[in-house]
CSV table of C-alpha atoms and ligand atoms in Angstrom, one decimal:
chain,number,residue,atom,x,y,z
H,1,UNK,CA,-48.5,117.5,20.5
H,2,UNK,CA,-50.9,115.2,22.3
H,3,UNK,CA,-54.5,116.2,23.2
H,4,UNK,CA,-54.5,119.0,25.8
H,5,UNK,CA,-56.7,121.7,27.2
H,6,UNK,CA,-55.2,124.1,24.5
H,7,UNK,CA,-56.7,121.8,21.9
H,8,UNK,CA,-60.0,123.1,20.3
H,9,UNK,CA,-62.9,121.2,22.0
H,10,UNK,CA,-66.0,119.3,21.0
H,11,UNK,CA,-67.7,122.4,19.5
H,12,UNK,CA,-64.9,122.8,17.0
H,13,UNK,CA,-65.1,119.1,16.3
H,14,UNK,CA,-68.8,119.3,15.7
H,15,UNK,CA,-68.3,122.2,13.1
H,16,UNK,CA,-65.7,120.1,11.3
H,17,UNK,CA,-68.1,117.2,11.2
H,18,UNK,CA,-71.0,119.3,10.1
H,19,UNK,CA,-69.1,120.8,7.1
H,20,UNK,CA,-67.9,117.3,6.2
H,21,UNK,CA,-71.4,115.8,6.3
H,22,UNK,CA,-72.7,118.8,4.3
H,23,UNK,CA,-70.1,118.9,1.5
H,24,UNK,CA,-67.5,116.1,1.5
H,25,UNK,CA,-68.2,113.1,-0.7
H,26,UNK,CA,-66.3,110.1,0.7
H,27,UNK,CA,-64.5,107.2,-1.1
H,28,UNK,CA,-66.1,103.8,-1.4
H,29,UNK,CA,-69.1,104.8,0.8
H,30,UNK,CA,-72.9,105.1,0.8
H,31,UNK,CA,-72.8,108.7,1.8
H,32,UNK,CA,-75.7,108.7,4.2
H,33,UNK,CA,-74.5,105.5,6.0
H,34,UNK,CA,-71.2,106.8,7.2
H,35,UNK,CA,-70.0,108.7,10.3
H,36,UNK,CA,-66.5,110.0,9.7
H,37,UNK,CA,-64.7,110.7,13.0
H,38,UNK,CA,-63.3,114.3,13.2
H,39,UNK,CA,-59.6,114.3,13.7
H,40,UNK,CA,-58.0,117.1,15.8
H,41,UNK,CA,-54.4,116.1,15.5
H,42,UNK,CA,-51.8,113.3,15.2
H,43,UNK,CA,-48.2,112.6,16.1
H,44,UNK,CA,-46.0,109.5,15.7
H,45,UNK,CA,-48.2,106.4,16.1
H,46,UNK,CA,-51.2,108.2,17.6
H,47,UNK,CA,-54.1,110.5,16.5
H,48,UNK,CA,-56.8,112.1,18.6
H,49,UNK,CA,-60.3,113.6,18.2
H,50,UNK,CA,-61.9,116.8,19.5
H,51,UNK,CA,-63.3,115.0,22.5
H,52,UNK,CA,-59.8,114.1,23.8
H,53,UNK,CA,-60.0,110.4,22.7
H,54,UNK,CA,-56.6,109.2,21.6
H,55,UNK,CA,-56.0,106.2,19.3
H,56,UNK,CA,-52.9,104.1,18.6
H,57,UNK,CA,-53.0,103.8,14.8
H,58,UNK,CA,-52.5,100.1,13.9
H,59,UNK,CA,-53.7,101.0,10.3
H,60,UNK,CA,-51.0,103.6,9.6
H,61,UNK,CA,-53.8,105.7,8.0
H,62,UNK,CA,-54.4,103.5,4.9
H,63,UNK,CA,-51.0,101.8,5.4
H,64,UNK,CA,-49.0,104.8,4.4
H,65,UNK,CA,-47.6,106.5,7.6
H,66,UNK,CA,-44.5,104.3,7.5
H,67,UNK,CA,-42.7,106.8,9.7
H,68,UNK,CA,-45.7,107.9,11.7
H,69,UNK,CA,-47.5,111.3,11.7
H,70,UNK,CA,-45.8,114.7,11.8
H,71,UNK,CA,-42.2,113.6,11.7
H,72,UNK,CA,-40.4,116.9,12.4
H,73,UNK,CA,-37.7,116.4,9.8
H,74,UNK,CA,-40.3,115.7,7.0
H,75,UNK,CA,-42.5,118.6,8.1
H,76,UNK,CA,-39.5,120.9,8.1
H,77,UNK,CA,-38.4,119.7,4.7
H,78,UNK,CA,-41.8,120.4,3.2
H,79,UNK,CA,-41.9,123.8,4.9
H,80,UNK,CA,-38.5,124.6,3.5
H,81,UNK,CA,-39.5,123.5,0.0
H,82,UNK,CA,-42.6,125.7,0.1
H,83,UNK,CA,-40.4,128.6,0.8
H,84,UNK,CA,-37.9,127.7,-1.9
H,85,UNK,CA,-39.9,126.5,-4.8
H,86,UNK,CA,-43.5,125.5,-4.1
H,87,UNK,CA,-44.2,124.1,-7.5
H,88,UNK,CA,-42.8,123.7,-11.0
H,89,UNK,CA,-43.8,122.1,-14.3
H,90,UNK,CA,-42.7,118.5,-15.0
H,91,UNK,CA,-40.6,119.2,-18.1
H,92,UNK,CA,-37.8,120.8,-16.0
H,93,UNK,CA,-35.1,119.3,-13.9
H,94,UNK,CA,-35.9,120.3,-10.3
H,95,UNK,CA,-33.6,119.6,-7.4
H,96,UNK,CA,-36.1,117.8,-5.1
H,97,UNK,CA,-37.4,115.7,-8.0
H,98,UNK,CA,-33.9,114.7,-9.2
H,99,UNK,CA,-32.8,113.8,-5.6
H,100,UNK,CA,-36.0,111.8,-4.9
H,101,UNK,CA,-35.5,109.8,-8.1
H,102,UNK,CA,-31.9,109.2,-7.2
H,103,UNK,CA,-32.6,108.0,-3.7
H,104,UNK,CA,-35.5,105.7,-4.9
H,105,UNK,CA,-33.4,104.3,-7.8
H,106,UNK,CA,-30.6,103.6,-5.4
H,107,UNK,CA,-32.9,101.3,-3.4
H,108,UNK,CA,-35.1,99.6,-6.0
H,109,UNK,CA,-34.0,96.1,-7.0
H,110,UNK,CA,-31.9,95.2,-10.1
H,111,UNK,CA,-31.8,97.7,-13.0
H,112,UNK,CA,-35.0,99.6,-12.1
H,113,UNK,CA,-33.2,102.8,-12.4
H,114,UNK,CA,-35.6,105.2,-14.0
H,115,UNK,CA,-38.5,106.7,-12.1
H,116,UNK,CA,-41.7,108.0,-13.6
H,117,UNK,CA,-43.6,110.0,-10.9
H,118,UNK,CA,-47.3,110.0,-10.5
H,119,UNK,CA,-49.8,111.4,-7.9
H,120,UNK,CA,-50.5,108.1,-6.2
H,121,UNK,CA,-50.7,104.3,-6.5
H,122,UNK,CA,-53.6,103.9,-9.0
H,123,UNK,CA,-52.1,106.1,-11.7
H,124,UNK,CA,-48.7,104.4,-11.2
H,125,UNK,CA,-50.5,101.1,-12.0
H,126,UNK,CA,-52.2,102.8,-15.0
H,127,UNK,CA,-48.9,103.9,-16.4
H,128,UNK,CA,-47.1,100.6,-15.7
H,129,UNK,CA,-49.7,98.8,-17.7
H,130,UNK,CA,-49.5,101.4,-20.5
H,131,UNK,CA,-45.7,101.0,-20.7
H,132,UNK,CA,-46.1,97.2,-20.8
H,133,UNK,CA,-48.6,97.3,-23.6
H,134,UNK,CA,-46.5,99.7,-25.7
H,135,UNK,CA,-43.3,97.8,-25.0
H,136,UNK,CA,-44.8,94.4,-26.1
H,137,UNK,CA,-47.4,95.6,-28.6
H,138,UNK,CA,-49.8,93.2,-26.8
H,139,UNK,CA,-53.2,94.0,-25.3
H,140,UNK,CA,-54.0,91.8,-22.3
H,141,UNK,CA,-53.0,91.9,-18.6
H,142,UNK,CA,-53.1,89.0,-16.2
H,143,UNK,CA,-53.8,89.8,-12.5
H,144,UNK,CA,-54.7,87.9,-9.4
H,145,UNK,CA,-58.0,87.4,-7.6
H,146,UNK,CA,-57.6,88.7,-4.0
H,147,UNK,CA,-55.7,91.8,-5.0
H,148,UNK,CA,-56.1,95.6,-5.0
H,149,UNK,CA,-54.4,97.9,-7.5
H,150,UNK,CA,-56.3,101.1,-7.2
H,151,UNK,CA,-59.5,102.9,-8.0
H,152,UNK,CA,-59.0,104.4,-11.5
H,153,UNK,CA,-60.5,102.6,-14.5
H,154,UNK,CA,-57.7,100.3,-15.5
H,155,UNK,CA,-56.3,99.9,-12.0
H,156,UNK,CA,-59.7,98.9,-10.7
H,157,UNK,CA,-60.1,96.4,-13.5
H,158,UNK,CA,-56.9,94.6,-12.7
H,159,UNK,CA,-58.0,94.6,-9.0
H,160,UNK,CA,-59.2,91.2,-7.9
H,161,UNK,CA,-61.7,92.1,-5.1
H,162,UNK,CA,-65.3,93.3,-5.2
H,163,UNK,CA,-64.4,96.9,-5.6
H,164,UNK,CA,-63.9,96.0,-9.3
H,165,UNK,CA,-67.4,94.8,-10.0
H,166,UNK,CA,-69.2,98.1,-10.3
H,167,UNK,CA,-66.7,99.5,-12.8
H,168,UNK,CA,-65.9,96.3,-14.8
H,169,UNK,CA,-67.4,96.6,-18.3
H,170,UNK,CA,-65.5,93.5,-19.5
H,171,UNK,CA,-63.5,95.4,-22.1
H,172,UNK,CA,-60.3,96.2,-20.1
H,173,UNK,CA,-58.3,93.3,-21.5
H,174,UNK,CA,-57.8,91.8,-18.0
H,175,UNK,CA,-57.8,88.1,-17.1
H,176,UNK,CA,-57.8,87.0,-13.5
H,177,UNK,CA,-56.0,84.0,-12.1
H,178,UNK,CA,-55.5,82.5,-8.6
H,179,UNK,CA,-52.3,83.3,-6.8
H,180,UNK,CA,-51.1,81.0,-4.0
H,181,UNK,CA,-52.9,81.1,-0.6
H,182,UNK,CA,-52.5,77.9,1.2
H,183,UNK,CA,-55.0,78.6,4.0
H,184,UNK,CA,-57.8,78.9,1.4
H,185,UNK,CA,-56.1,76.9,-1.3
H,186,UNK,CA,-57.9,76.8,-4.7
H,187,UNK,CA,-55.5,73.9,-5.6
H,188,UNK,CA,-56.4,71.4,-2.9
H,189,UNK,CA,-52.8,71.8,-1.7
H,190,UNK,CA,-51.7,70.7,1.8
H,191,UNK,CA,-48.1,72.2,1.8
H,192,UNK,CA,-46.5,75.4,0.6
H,193,UNK,CA,-44.6,73.4,-2.0
H,194,UNK,CA,-47.7,72.0,-3.5
H,195,UNK,CA,-49.4,75.4,-3.4
H,196,UNK,CA,-46.5,77.0,-5.2
H,197,UNK,CA,-46.1,74.3,-7.8
H,198,UNK,CA,-49.9,74.1,-8.6
H,199,UNK,CA,-50.3,77.9,-8.6
H,200,UNK,CA,-47.5,78.2,-11.2
H,201,UNK,CA,-49.0,75.3,-13.2
H,202,UNK,CA,-52.4,77.1,-13.2
H,203,UNK,CA,-50.7,80.4,-14.3
H,204,UNK,CA,-48.9,78.7,-17.1
H,205,UNK,CA,-52.1,77.0,-18.3
H,206,UNK,CA,-53.9,80.3,-18.1
H,207,UNK,CA,-51.2,81.9,-20.3
H,208,UNK,CA,-51.4,79.0,-22.8
H,209,UNK,CA,-55.2,79.2,-23.1
H,210,UNK,CA,-55.2,83.0,-23.3
H,211,UNK,CA,-52.5,82.9,-25.9
H,212,UNK,CA,-49.0,84.1,-24.9
H,213,UNK,CA,-48.7,86.5,-27.8
H,214,UNK,CA,-51.8,88.4,-26.5
H,215,UNK,CA,-50.4,89.0,-23.0
H,216,UNK,CA,-48.5,92.3,-22.3
H,217,UNK,CA,-48.1,91.9,-18.5
H,218,UNK,CA,-48.6,90.0,-15.4
H,219,UNK,CA,-49.2,92.3,-12.4
H,220,UNK,CA,-49.0,91.1,-8.8
H,221,UNK,CA,-48.7,92.7,-5.5
H,222,UNK,CA,-45.4,91.3,-4.2
H,223,UNK,CA,-47.3,90.5,-1.0
H,224,UNK,CA,-51.0,91.2,-1.5
H,225,UNK,CA,-52.0,93.9,1.0
H,226,UNK,CA,-55.6,94.8,1.5
H,227,UNK,CA,-56.6,91.4,0.1
H,228,UNK,CA,-55.1,89.7,3.1
H,229,UNK,CA,-51.2,89.8,3.4
H,230,UNK,CA,-50.7,86.4,1.8
H,231,UNK,CA,-46.9,86.0,1.8
H,232,UNK,CA,-46.2,84.0,-1.3
H,233,UNK,CA,-44.5,80.6,-0.8
H,234,UNK,CA,-40.7,80.4,-1.6
H,235,UNK,CA,-40.2,80.0,-5.3
H,236,UNK,CA,-43.5,81.4,-6.5
H,237,UNK,CA,-42.4,84.9,-7.6
H,238,UNK,CA,-39.2,83.5,-9.1
H,239,UNK,CA,-41.5,81.0,-11.0
H,240,UNK,CA,-43.6,83.9,-12.3
H,241,UNK,CA,-40.4,85.7,-13.4
H,242,UNK,CA,-39.4,82.6,-15.4
H,243,UNK,CA,-42.8,82.4,-17.0
H,244,UNK,CA,-42.6,86.0,-18.0
H,245,UNK,CA,-39.2,85.5,-19.5
H,246,UNK,CA,-40.3,82.4,-21.3
H,247,UNK,CA,-43.3,84.1,-23.0
H,248,UNK,CA,-42.0,87.6,-23.4
H,249,UNK,CA,-44.4,89.0,-20.8
H,250,UNK,CA,-43.6,92.1,-18.8
H,251,UNK,CA,-43.6,91.4,-15.0
H,252,UNK,CA,-45.1,94.2,-12.9
H,253,UNK,CA,-44.8,94.1,-9.1
H,254,UNK,CA,-47.1,96.5,-7.3
H,255,UNK,CA,-45.3,97.7,-4.1
H,256,UNK,CA,-47.7,100.5,-3.4
H,257,UNK,CA,-48.5,99.0,0.0
H,258,UNK,CA,-45.7,96.5,0.5
H,259,UNK,CA,-42.8,98.9,-0.4
H,260,UNK,CA,-40.7,101.4,1.6
H,261,UNK,CA,-39.9,99.4,4.7
H,262,UNK,CA,-43.3,97.8,5.4
H,263,UNK,CA,-42.0,94.2,5.2
H,264,UNK,CA,-38.7,94.9,6.9
H,265,UNK,CA,-36.9,95.4,3.6
H,266,UNK,CA,-36.9,98.5,1.4
H,267,UNK,CA,-39.0,96.6,-1.0
H,268,UNK,CA,-40.8,93.3,-0.6
H,269,UNK,CA,-39.2,92.0,-3.8
H,270,UNK,CA,-35.9,91.9,-1.8
H,271,UNK,CA,-37.4,89.2,0.5
H,272,UNK,CA,-37.8,87.0,-2.6
H,273,UNK,CA,-34.7,88.0,-4.6
H,274,UNK,CA,-36.9,88.8,-7.6
H,275,UNK,CA,-36.5,91.7,-10.0
H,276,UNK,CA,-39.6,92.8,-12.0
H,277,UNK,CA,-39.5,94.8,-15.2
H,278,UNK,CA,-41.7,97.5,-13.7
H,279,UNK,CA,-42.4,98.3,-10.0
H,280,UNK,CA,-45.1,100.6,-8.8
H,281,UNK,CA,-44.9,102.5,-5.5
H,282,UNK,CA,-46.7,105.3,-3.5
H,283,UNK,CA,-47.8,105.5,0.1
H,284,UNK,CA,-44.7,104.9,2.2
H,285,UNK,CA,-42.4,106.7,-0.3
H,286,UNK,CA,-43.1,109.9,1.7
H,287,UNK,CA,-45.2,108.4,4.5
H,288,UNK,CA,-48.2,110.0,2.7
H,289,UNK,CA,-47.4,113.5,3.7
H,290,UNK,CA,-48.0,114.8,0.2
H,291,UNK,CA,-49.6,112.7,-2.6
H,292,UNK,CA,-46.9,110.8,-4.6
H,293,UNK,CA,-46.5,107.6,-6.5
H,294,UNK,CA,-44.5,106.3,-9.3
H,295,UNK,CA,-43.2,103.5,-11.5
H,296,UNK,CA,-39.6,102.3,-11.3
H,297,UNK,CA,-38.6,101.2,-14.8
H,298,UNK,CA,-36.0,98.6,-16.0
H,299,UNK,CA,-33.3,99.4,-18.5
H,300,UNK,CA,-35.0,97.5,-21.4
H,301,UNK,CA,-38.4,99.2,-21.0
H,302,UNK,CA,-36.7,102.6,-20.5
H,303,UNK,CA,-34.9,101.9,-23.8
H,304,UNK,CA,-38.3,101.4,-25.6
H,305,UNK,CA,-38.9,105.0,-24.9
H,306,UNK,CA,-35.4,106.2,-25.6
H,307,UNK,CA,-36.1,107.5,-29.1
H,308,UNK,CA,-39.9,106.9,-29.1
H,309,UNK,CA,-42.2,109.3,-27.2
H,310,UNK,CA,-43.8,107.9,-24.1
H,311,UNK,CA,-47.4,108.9,-24.6
H,312,UNK,CA,-48.4,109.8,-21.0
H,313,UNK,CA,-47.8,112.4,-18.3
H,314,UNK,CA,-49.2,114.4,-15.4
H,315,UNK,CA,-49.2,118.1,-14.6
H,316,UNK,CA,-47.8,117.2,-11.1
H,317,UNK,CA,-45.4,114.4,-12.1
H,318,UNK,CA,-42.7,114.7,-9.5
H,319,UNK,CA,-44.3,117.7,-7.6
H,320,UNK,CA,-41.5,119.5,-5.7
H,321,UNK,CA,-43.4,119.3,-2.3
H,322,UNK,CA,-44.1,115.6,-2.7
H,323,UNK,CA,-40.5,114.9,-3.8
H,324,UNK,CA,-39.1,117.0,-0.9
H,325,UNK,CA,-41.2,114.9,1.5
H,326,UNK,CA,-39.9,111.8,-0.2
H,327,UNK,CA,-36.2,112.9,0.1
H,328,UNK,CA,-36.7,113.7,3.8
H,329,UNK,CA,-38.7,110.5,4.5
H,330,UNK,CA,-36.1,108.2,2.8
H,331,UNK,CA,-33.3,110.0,4.7
H,332,UNK,CA,-35.1,109.7,8.0
H,333,UNK,CA,-35.7,106.0,7.3
H,334,UNK,CA,-32.0,105.4,6.6
H,335,UNK,CA,-30.8,107.5,9.6
H,336,UNK,CA,-33.2,106.1,12.1
H,337,UNK,CA,-33.0,102.5,11.0
H,338,UNK,CA,-36.8,102.3,10.3
H,339,UNK,CA,-36.5,99.4,7.9
H,340,UNK,CA,-34.5,97.5,10.4
H,341,UNK,CA,-36.9,98.3,13.1
H,342,UNK,CA,-39.8,96.9,11.0
H,343,UNK,CA,-37.9,93.7,10.5
H,344,UNK,CA,-36.8,93.3,14.1
H,345,UNK,CA,-40.2,94.2,15.7
H,346,UNK,CA,-42.0,91.9,13.2
H,347,UNK,CA,-39.7,89.0,14.1
H,348,UNK,CA,-39.3,89.6,17.8
H,349,UNK,CA,-42.5,91.3,19.0
H,350,UNK,CA,-45.5,91.4,16.6
H,351,UNK,CA,-45.2,87.9,15.1
H,352,UNK,CA,-44.6,86.0,18.3
H,353,UNK,CA,-47.4,88.0,20.1
H,354,UNK,CA,-49.9,87.4,17.3
H,355,UNK,CA,-49.2,83.6,17.3
H,356,UNK,CA,-49.7,83.6,21.1
H,357,UNK,CA,-53.0,85.4,20.6
H,358,UNK,CA,-54.0,82.8,18.1
H,359,UNK,CA,-53.4,80.0,20.6
H,360,UNK,CA,-55.9,81.6,23.1
H,361,UNK,CA,-58.5,83.0,20.8
H,362,UNK,CA,-60.7,80.5,18.9
H,363,UNK,CA,-61.7,83.3,16.4
H,364,UNK,CA,-58.2,83.5,15.0
H,365,UNK,CA,-57.9,81.0,12.1
H,366,UNK,CA,-54.5,82.0,10.8
H,367,UNK,CA,-51.7,84.5,11.5
H,368,UNK,CA,-49.5,85.5,8.6
H,369,UNK,CA,-47.1,88.3,7.7
H,370,UNK,CA,-43.7,89.8,8.0
H,371,UNK,CA,-42.1,93.0,9.3
H,372,UNK,CA,-44.9,95.5,10.1
H,373,UNK,CA,-47.3,93.7,7.7
H,374,UNK,CA,-49.6,91.2,9.4
H,375,UNK,CA,-53.1,89.8,9.0
H,376,UNK,CA,-55.3,87.8,11.4
H,377,UNK,CA,-57.8,85.7,9.5
H,378,UNK,CA,-60.9,85.7,11.8
H,379,UNK,CA,-63.2,82.6,11.6
H,380,UNK,CA,-66.4,81.3,13.0
H,381,UNK,CA,-64.9,77.9,13.3
H,382,UNK,CA,-61.3,76.9,13.1
H,383,UNK,CA,-62.0,73.4,11.8
H,384,UNK,CA,-64.2,74.5,8.9
H,385,UNK,CA,-62.3,77.8,8.4
H,386,UNK,CA,-65.7,79.5,7.8
H,387,UNK,CA,-64.9,83.2,7.8
H,388,UNK,CA,-66.2,85.2,10.8
H,389,UNK,CA,-68.3,87.2,8.3
H,390,UNK,CA,-69.2,86.1,4.7
H,391,UNK,CA,-67.1,87.4,1.7
H,392,UNK,CA,-67.9,91.0,1.0
H,393,UNK,CA,-70.5,91.1,3.8
H,394,UNK,CA,-72.4,94.3,4.5
H,395,UNK,CA,-75.0,95.5,7.0
H,396,UNK,CA,-76.1,92.9,9.6
H,397,UNK,CA,-74.0,90.2,8.0
H,398,UNK,CA,-70.9,92.1,8.9
H,399,UNK,CA,-71.9,92.7,12.5
H,400,UNK,CA,-69.3,90.4,14.2
H,401,UNK,CA,-66.4,92.4,12.6
H,402,UNK,CA,-68.1,95.7,13.4
H,403,UNK,CA,-68.4,94.5,17.1
H,404,UNK,CA,-64.7,93.6,17.0
H,405,UNK,CA,-63.8,97.0,15.6
H,406,UNK,CA,-65.8,98.8,18.1
H,407,UNK,CA,-64.2,96.9,21.0
H,408,UNK,CA,-60.7,97.8,19.7
H,409,UNK,CA,-61.6,101.5,19.4
H,410,UNK,CA,-63.1,101.5,22.9
H,411,UNK,CA,-59.7,100.4,24.1
H,412,UNK,CA,-57.8,103.2,22.2
H,413,UNK,CA,-56.7,101.0,19.2
H,414,UNK,CA,-57.5,102.0,15.7
H,415,UNK,CA,-57.6,98.7,13.7
H,416,UNK,CA,-57.4,98.0,10.0
H,417,UNK,CA,-60.4,95.8,9.1
H,418,UNK,CA,-61.2,94.3,5.7
H,419,UNK,CA,-63.9,91.6,5.4
H,420,UNK,CA,-63.1,88.9,7.9
H,421,UNK,CA,-59.6,90.1,8.7
H,422,UNK,CA,-57.9,92.6,10.9
H,423,UNK,CA,-54.4,93.6,9.8
H,424,UNK,CA,-51.7,94.7,12.1
H,425,UNK,CA,-49.9,97.4,10.1
H,426,UNK,CA,-48.6,100.0,12.5
H,427,UNK,CA,-46.0,102.6,11.5
H,428,UNK,CA,-42.7,100.9,10.7
H,429,UNK,CA,-40.9,103.0,13.4
H,430,UNK,CA,-43.4,102.1,16.1
H,431,UNK,CA,-41.7,101.3,19.4
H,432,UNK,CA,-41.9,98.0,21.3
H,433,UNK,CA,-44.0,99.6,24.1
H,434,UNK,CA,-46.4,101.1,21.5
H,435,UNK,CA,-46.7,97.7,19.9
H,436,UNK,CA,-47.3,96.0,23.2
H,437,UNK,CA,-50.0,98.5,24.1
H,438,UNK,CA,-51.8,97.9,20.8
H,439,UNK,CA,-51.4,94.1,21.1
H,440,UNK,CA,-53.0,94.2,24.6
H,441,UNK,CA,-56.0,96.1,23.2
H,442,UNK,CA,-56.2,93.6,20.3
H,443,UNK,CA,-56.2,90.8,22.8
H,444,UNK,CA,-59.3,92.3,24.5
H,445,UNK,CA,-61.1,93.0,21.2
H,446,UNK,CA,-60.5,89.4,20.0
H,447,UNK,CA,-62.5,88.2,23.1
H,448,UNK,CA,-65.5,90.0,21.5
H,449,UNK,CA,-64.8,88.2,18.1
H,450,UNK,CA,-64.6,84.9,20.1
H,451,UNK,CA,-68.2,85.4,21.1
H,452,UNK,CA,-69.2,84.9,17.4
H,453,UNK,CA,-67.4,81.5,17.0
H,454,UNK,CA,-69.3,78.2,17.0
S,1,LIG,C1,-51.2,97.5,-3.8
S,1,LIG,C2,-51.9,98.7,-4.1
S,1,LIG,N1,-51.8,99.2,-5.3
S,1,LIG,C3,-52.4,100.4,-5.6
S,1,LIG,C4,-53.2,101.1,-4.7
S,1,LIG,C5,-53.8,102.4,-5.1
S,1,LIG,O1,-53.1,103.5,-4.6
S,1,LIG,P1,-53.8,104.9,-4.5
S,1,LIG,O2,-55.0,104.8,-3.5
S,1,LIG,O3,-52.7,105.8,-4.0
S,1,LIG,O4,-54.3,105.3,-5.8
S,1,LIG,C6,-53.2,100.6,-3.4
S,1,LIG,C7,-54.0,101.4,-2.4
S,1,LIG,O5,-54.3,100.9,-1.3
S,1,LIG,C8,-52.6,99.4,-3.1
S,1,LIG,O6,-52.7,98.9,-1.8
C-alpha cells in the first residue's frame, strides 16, 4: 500500500501525535525537545505520514529492515504462527525456535552452532559478556572507542561513544582501546598497513598493561556501525583473533548491525575470514518485524555449560512469533538473493555513486563502506578534515547537519545521521532505481552541507 485517499488523513495523524506527546517517553531524547513524525504506513523501502508525504528510507529504520517493510511472506508467517502457537515458555522445544536456530547456525561462521536467543541486541551483548566471564573466570572486557553495543548497563559500558558517559560508574570492568580508522588515525599512520600494524601493537600493549590473566573478552563490532562504518584493514581482525588465542581471551564479534546481509555477506565476519568465539546478532535476523536477538556460541564455550548451569535466561528467549519471523526472513533472503543484491548494489551502484558525489561536494571528506553499509564523513574542510559539526555536538553547534537532514527530507529521502556523518544503509533488497532516486536526493542535500564548508 502507498499513500492514497483511503488512508486516514491529517486529523488521524494529529491524534497519533497528540497521544505520543502526552504519554510516550522516547529513547535517547530530551522529551520536550523532540517532534516525532507520525507514521501512517510503510512498504518495501518506503514509509509515509498522514499528510501524504512519502520517504525513501535510507536508514532502514534503525538499520534493521534488511528486507524492507511489510514483506508479504514474513507478514504471513507471523500471522500463521499467531494462529498456531502465539507464545510458549522457553524451556520447551518449539518448532519455530528450533528451525530459526537451525537456519542461523547453518549460516554463522565456523563452529558457532548453538544459539541463545534474546529480545534484542543489547541483551545479546550482556549474555555474551557473561558467558565469556564464566568461561574464563576473568573479570575485564576490552572494547573499542567509536563503538556502540547497546543501551543496557553492561552493553552501554562497553560502548565507546558518548551514550556511555551518563551511565558509566567506572565499575563495569571495561577498558577501552583504539581500533583502526585511518582517516582519523590515532597512530599517525599513513597507510592501511601501518594503521593495522600499529592498532594491533596498541591492543597488545593494552592487554599487557591490564594483565592478560584479568581479561575475559575483547568485544568488537566486525564493522563498527553507528560509530561510522569503519571497515577494518585487511589482517586486523585476524590479528585480534591471534591475540585472543595467545592470551586465552574470548573474542566476541558484535554483528547486531553488520549481520544478516548488510555487508553483502550473511555475516561481516565472512568478509575477513575470521571466526569469533561468540557472535551477537539482532536487527536483520528478522528484519525487525518482532523483537529478537541472540548469541551464536562456539563449541568450546557451549561445552563450558554442558554439565554446568548457564546462569541466565529470559522469559521470551526464542519467542515463537519472533522466531517465525526469523525463519521467514532468512528463507526470503535466500530465495530472493537479498545478500547477493546487497553485495552487487554496493559494488556497482552505491559505492561508485558515493565516490562520484565525493568528487563534486567539498563537504564529503571520506566515503567508506561495503554492501548496503556506507558512511559519508562530512567535513568543514577537506584539508584539515575538521568535522562538519564538533564531536557529540548538540543545539546550535549541530545546525549544519540538521540543515543537511532537513534538505534530504524535503526531497523525500529519510537519511541516517550520526554526529558529522550520514550513513547510506537502505534495505538490502532495495532496487537499483530506488537507490538512484535516493542518491539523487542525497546529491541535492549535500549541496546544503557544502554551504557550511570553509
Ligand atoms: C552493533 C550493535 N550492537 C548492539 C546494539 C543494541 O541493539 P538493541 O538496540 O536491539 O538492544 C546495536 C543497536 O544499534 C548495535 O548497532
